[in-house]
CSV table of C-alpha atoms in Angstrom, one decimal:
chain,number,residue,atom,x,y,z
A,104,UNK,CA,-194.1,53.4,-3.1
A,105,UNK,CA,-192.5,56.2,-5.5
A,106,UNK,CA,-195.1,55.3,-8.3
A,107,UNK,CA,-199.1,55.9,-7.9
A,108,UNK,CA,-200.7,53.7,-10.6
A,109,UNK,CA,-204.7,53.4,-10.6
A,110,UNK,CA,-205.8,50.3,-12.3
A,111,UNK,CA,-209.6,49.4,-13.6
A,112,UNK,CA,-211.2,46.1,-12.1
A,113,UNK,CA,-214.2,44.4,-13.3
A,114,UNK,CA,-215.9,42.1,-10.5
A,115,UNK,CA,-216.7,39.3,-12.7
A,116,UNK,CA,-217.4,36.7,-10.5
A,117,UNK,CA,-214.8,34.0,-11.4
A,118,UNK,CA,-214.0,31.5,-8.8
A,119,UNK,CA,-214.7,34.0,-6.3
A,120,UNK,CA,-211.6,35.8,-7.4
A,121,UNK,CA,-211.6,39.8,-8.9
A,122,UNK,CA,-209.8,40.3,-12.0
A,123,UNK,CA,-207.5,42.4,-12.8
A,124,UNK,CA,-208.3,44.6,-16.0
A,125,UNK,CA,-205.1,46.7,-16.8
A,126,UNK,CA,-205.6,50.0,-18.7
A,127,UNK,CA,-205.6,50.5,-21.8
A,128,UNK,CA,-203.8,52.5,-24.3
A,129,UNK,CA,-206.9,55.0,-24.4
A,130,UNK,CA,-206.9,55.1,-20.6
A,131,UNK,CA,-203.6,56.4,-19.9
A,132,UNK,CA,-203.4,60.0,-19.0
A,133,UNK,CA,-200.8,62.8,-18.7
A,134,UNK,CA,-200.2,63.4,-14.9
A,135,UNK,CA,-201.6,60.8,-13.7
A,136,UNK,CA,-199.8,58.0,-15.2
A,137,UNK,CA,-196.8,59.6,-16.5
A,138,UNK,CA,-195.5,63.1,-17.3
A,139,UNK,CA,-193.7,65.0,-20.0
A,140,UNK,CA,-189.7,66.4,-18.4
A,141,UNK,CA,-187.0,68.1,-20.3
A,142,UNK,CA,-185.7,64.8,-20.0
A,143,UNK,CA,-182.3,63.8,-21.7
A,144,UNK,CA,-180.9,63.1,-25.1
A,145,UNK,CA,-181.2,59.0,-25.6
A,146,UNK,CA,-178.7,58.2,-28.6
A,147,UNK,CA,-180.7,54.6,-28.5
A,148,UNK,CA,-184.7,54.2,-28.8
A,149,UNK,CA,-186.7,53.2,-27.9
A,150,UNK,CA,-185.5,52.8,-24.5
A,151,UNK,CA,-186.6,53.0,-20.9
A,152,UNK,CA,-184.0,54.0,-18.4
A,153,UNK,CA,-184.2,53.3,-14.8
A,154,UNK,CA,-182.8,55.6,-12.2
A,155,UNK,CA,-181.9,52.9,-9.2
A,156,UNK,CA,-179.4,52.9,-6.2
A,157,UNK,CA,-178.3,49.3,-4.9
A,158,UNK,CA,-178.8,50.6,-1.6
A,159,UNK,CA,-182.3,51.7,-2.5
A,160,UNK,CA,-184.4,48.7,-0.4
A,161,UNK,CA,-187.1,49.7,-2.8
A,162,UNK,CA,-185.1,49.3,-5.7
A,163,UNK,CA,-184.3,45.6,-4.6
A,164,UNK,CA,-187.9,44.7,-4.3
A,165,UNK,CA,-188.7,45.7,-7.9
A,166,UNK,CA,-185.6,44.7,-9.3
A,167,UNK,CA,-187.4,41.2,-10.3
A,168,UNK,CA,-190.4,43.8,-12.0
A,169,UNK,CA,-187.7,45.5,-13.9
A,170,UNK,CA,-186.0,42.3,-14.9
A,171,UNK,CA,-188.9,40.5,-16.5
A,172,UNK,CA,-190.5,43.4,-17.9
A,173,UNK,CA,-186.9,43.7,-19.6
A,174,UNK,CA,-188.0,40.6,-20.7
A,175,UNK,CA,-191.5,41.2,-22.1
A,176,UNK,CA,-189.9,44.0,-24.1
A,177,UNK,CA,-186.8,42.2,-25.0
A,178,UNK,CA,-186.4,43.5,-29.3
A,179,UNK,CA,-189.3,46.3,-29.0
A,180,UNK,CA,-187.6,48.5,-26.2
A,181,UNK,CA,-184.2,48.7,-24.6
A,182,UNK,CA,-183.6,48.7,-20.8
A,183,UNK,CA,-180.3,51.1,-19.8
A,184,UNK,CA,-180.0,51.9,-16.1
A,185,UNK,CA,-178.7,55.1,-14.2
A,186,UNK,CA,-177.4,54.6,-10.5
A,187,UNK,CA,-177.8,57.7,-8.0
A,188,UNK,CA,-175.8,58.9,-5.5
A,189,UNK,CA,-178.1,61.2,-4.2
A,190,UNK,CA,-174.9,62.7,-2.2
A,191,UNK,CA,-174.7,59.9,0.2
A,192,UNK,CA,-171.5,58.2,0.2
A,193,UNK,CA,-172.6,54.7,0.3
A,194,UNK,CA,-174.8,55.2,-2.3
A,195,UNK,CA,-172.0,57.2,-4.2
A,196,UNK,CA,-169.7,53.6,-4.2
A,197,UNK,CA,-172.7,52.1,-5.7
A,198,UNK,CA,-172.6,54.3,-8.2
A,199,UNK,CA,-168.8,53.6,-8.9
A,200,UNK,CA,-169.8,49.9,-8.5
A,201,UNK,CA,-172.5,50.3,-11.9
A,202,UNK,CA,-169.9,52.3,-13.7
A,203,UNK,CA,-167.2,48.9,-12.8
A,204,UNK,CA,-169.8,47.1,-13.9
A,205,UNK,CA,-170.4,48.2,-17.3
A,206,UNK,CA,-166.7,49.3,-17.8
A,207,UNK,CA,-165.5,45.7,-17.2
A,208,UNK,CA,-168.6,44.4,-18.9
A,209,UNK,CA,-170.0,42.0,-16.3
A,210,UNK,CA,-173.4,44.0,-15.2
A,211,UNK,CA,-175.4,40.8,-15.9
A,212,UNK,CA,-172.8,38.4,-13.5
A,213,UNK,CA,-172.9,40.9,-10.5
A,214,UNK,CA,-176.1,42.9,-10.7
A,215,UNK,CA,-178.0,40.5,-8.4
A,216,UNK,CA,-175.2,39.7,-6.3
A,217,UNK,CA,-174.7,43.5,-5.6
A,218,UNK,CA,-178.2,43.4,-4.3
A,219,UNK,CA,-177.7,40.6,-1.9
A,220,UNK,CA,-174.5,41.8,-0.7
A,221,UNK,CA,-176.4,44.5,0.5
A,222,UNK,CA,-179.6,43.8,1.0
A,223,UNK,CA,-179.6,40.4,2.3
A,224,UNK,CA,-175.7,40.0,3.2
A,225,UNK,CA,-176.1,43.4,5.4
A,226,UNK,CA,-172.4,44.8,3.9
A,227,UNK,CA,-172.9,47.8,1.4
A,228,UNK,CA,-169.8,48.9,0.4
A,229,UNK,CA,-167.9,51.9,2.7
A,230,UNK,CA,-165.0,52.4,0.9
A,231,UNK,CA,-163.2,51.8,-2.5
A,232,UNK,CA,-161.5,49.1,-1.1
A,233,UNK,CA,-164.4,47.4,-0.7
A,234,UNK,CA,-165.5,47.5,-4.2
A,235,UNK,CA,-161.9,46.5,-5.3
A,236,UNK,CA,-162.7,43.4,-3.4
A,237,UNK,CA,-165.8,43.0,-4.8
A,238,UNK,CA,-165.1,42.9,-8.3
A,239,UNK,CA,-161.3,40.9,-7.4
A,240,UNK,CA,-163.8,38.4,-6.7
A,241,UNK,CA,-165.8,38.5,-9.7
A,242,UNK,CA,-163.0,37.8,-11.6
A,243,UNK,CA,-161.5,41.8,-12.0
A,244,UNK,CA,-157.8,41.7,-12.3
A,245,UNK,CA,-156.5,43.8,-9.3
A,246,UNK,CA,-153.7,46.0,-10.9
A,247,UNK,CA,-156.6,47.1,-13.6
A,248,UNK,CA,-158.9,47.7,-11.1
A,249,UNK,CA,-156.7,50.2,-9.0
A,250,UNK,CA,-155.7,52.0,-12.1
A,251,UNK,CA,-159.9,52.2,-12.8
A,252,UNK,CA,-161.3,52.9,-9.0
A,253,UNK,CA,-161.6,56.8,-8.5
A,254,UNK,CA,-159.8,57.6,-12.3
A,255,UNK,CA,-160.7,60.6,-14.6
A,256,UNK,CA,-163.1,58.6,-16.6
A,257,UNK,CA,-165.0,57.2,-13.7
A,258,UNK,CA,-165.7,60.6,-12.0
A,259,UNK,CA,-166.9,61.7,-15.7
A,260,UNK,CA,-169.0,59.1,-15.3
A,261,UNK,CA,-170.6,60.0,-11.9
A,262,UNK,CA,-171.0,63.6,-13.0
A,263,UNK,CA,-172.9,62.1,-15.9
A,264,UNK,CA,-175.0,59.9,-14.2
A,265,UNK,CA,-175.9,63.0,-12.0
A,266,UNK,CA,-176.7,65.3,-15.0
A,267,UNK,CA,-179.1,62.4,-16.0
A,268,UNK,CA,-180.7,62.1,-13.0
A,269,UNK,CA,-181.6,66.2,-12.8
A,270,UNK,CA,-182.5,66.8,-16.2
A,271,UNK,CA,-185.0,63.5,-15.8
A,272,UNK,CA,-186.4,65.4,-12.9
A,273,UNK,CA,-186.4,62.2,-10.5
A,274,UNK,CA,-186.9,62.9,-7.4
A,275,UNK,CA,-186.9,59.1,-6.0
A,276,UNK,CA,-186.1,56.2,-6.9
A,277,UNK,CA,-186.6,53.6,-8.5
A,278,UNK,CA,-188.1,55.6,-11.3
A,279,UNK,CA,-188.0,55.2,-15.0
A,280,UNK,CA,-188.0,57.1,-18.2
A,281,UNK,CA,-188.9,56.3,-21.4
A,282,UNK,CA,-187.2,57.8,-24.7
A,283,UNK,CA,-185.5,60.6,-22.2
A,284,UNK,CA,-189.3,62.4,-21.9
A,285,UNK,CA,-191.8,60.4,-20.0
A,286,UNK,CA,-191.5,59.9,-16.8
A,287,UNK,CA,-193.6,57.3,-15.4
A,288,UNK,CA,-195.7,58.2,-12.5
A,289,UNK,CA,-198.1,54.9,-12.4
A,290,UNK,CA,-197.4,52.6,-9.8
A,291,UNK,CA,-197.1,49.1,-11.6
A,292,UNK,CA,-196.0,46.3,-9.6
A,293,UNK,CA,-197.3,43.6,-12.5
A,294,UNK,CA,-194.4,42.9,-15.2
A,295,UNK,CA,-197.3,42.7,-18.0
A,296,UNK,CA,-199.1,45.8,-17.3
A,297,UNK,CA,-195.9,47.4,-16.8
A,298,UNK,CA,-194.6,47.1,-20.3
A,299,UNK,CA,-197.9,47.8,-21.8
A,300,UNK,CA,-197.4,51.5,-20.4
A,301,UNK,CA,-193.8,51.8,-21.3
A,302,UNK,CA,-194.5,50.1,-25.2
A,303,UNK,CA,-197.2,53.1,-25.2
A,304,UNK,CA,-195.0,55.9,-24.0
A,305,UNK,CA,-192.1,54.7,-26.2
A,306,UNK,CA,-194.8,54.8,-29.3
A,307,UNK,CA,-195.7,58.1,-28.6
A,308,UNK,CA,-194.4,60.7,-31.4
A,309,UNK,CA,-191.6,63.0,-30.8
């Protein structure tokens, strides 16, 4: 796990199950839950950003986290995502894959299906013709695509997505930052208790 989140129990005896107490506002601490990074200019907040790869196998398994803690704080706190390509090149197609994404806006009809593709279908993309493929079949015209694949804008936009990922100090993934500043450390695999800790950090004064 790239997070390490220490939770509070109580032992109440309740049909011989322990509950799960998740900490409170008061409880959270600096370097242990989360911690302060030069971080990046957000132009929207609040927001929480999460740093992901597609190929990331622990990215996939929190994806559904991420997703319905989007949810939870769906009107209080925005969710915006940054892919990393971490200099591989698989994982730098993925990143090109995001940018398609968002350029052609479809990132809520392929996001899971980029997932599978990899994770479960076994066939992460190798080359840009793969990902003209891809999004062919998603609907993408092909002539627009081929003009998009590899241009100007979208190696602007890899180059930014890098910037983001340094400045944020993230040194794994998935990780995610809230308001460009806090980096969360805590290790929250519970949508709820997730949220709580970002709607704190993204309260937190300037």
């Amino acid at each position: 796990m790239l997070f390490s989140f220490v939770a509070k129990t109580t032992t109440a005896l309740l049909l011989l199950s322990a509950v799960l107490i998740p900490a409170t506002a008061a409880e959270y601490q600096e370097g242990q839950d989360y911690i302060t990074v030069t971080g990046i200019p957000e132009t929207t907040k609040p927001v929480v950003r999460e740093f992901f790869s597609y190929n990331c196998p622990h990215c996939y398994q929190q994806d559904p986290v991420i997703e319905k803690t989007a949810q939870l704080l769906k009107g209080k706190v925005t969710l915006a995502r940054t892919p990393v390509g971490a200099r591989r090149p698989a994982w730098v197609l993925s990143q090109e894959a995001y940018y398609l994404a968002q350029k052609f806006k479809i990132v809520n009809q392929v996001h899971s299906k980029i997932f599978a593709r990899i994770h479960e279908q076994h066939q992460p993309f190798t080359t840009e013709a793969d990902l003209e493929a891809f999004f062919v079949s998603q609907g993408i015209d092909k002539i627009l695509l081929e003009k998009t694949i590899g241009s100007a804008d979208a190696k602007l936009a890899m180059e930014n997505y890098e910037a983001q990922t340094q400045l944020a100090q993230v040194r794994g993934v998935p990780s995610l930052l809230v308001n460009g500043k806090y980096l969360i450390k805590a290790n929250v695999s519970d949508a709820e208790a997730l949220s709580e800790l970002i709607l704190f950090l993204a309260k937190k004064p300037d």
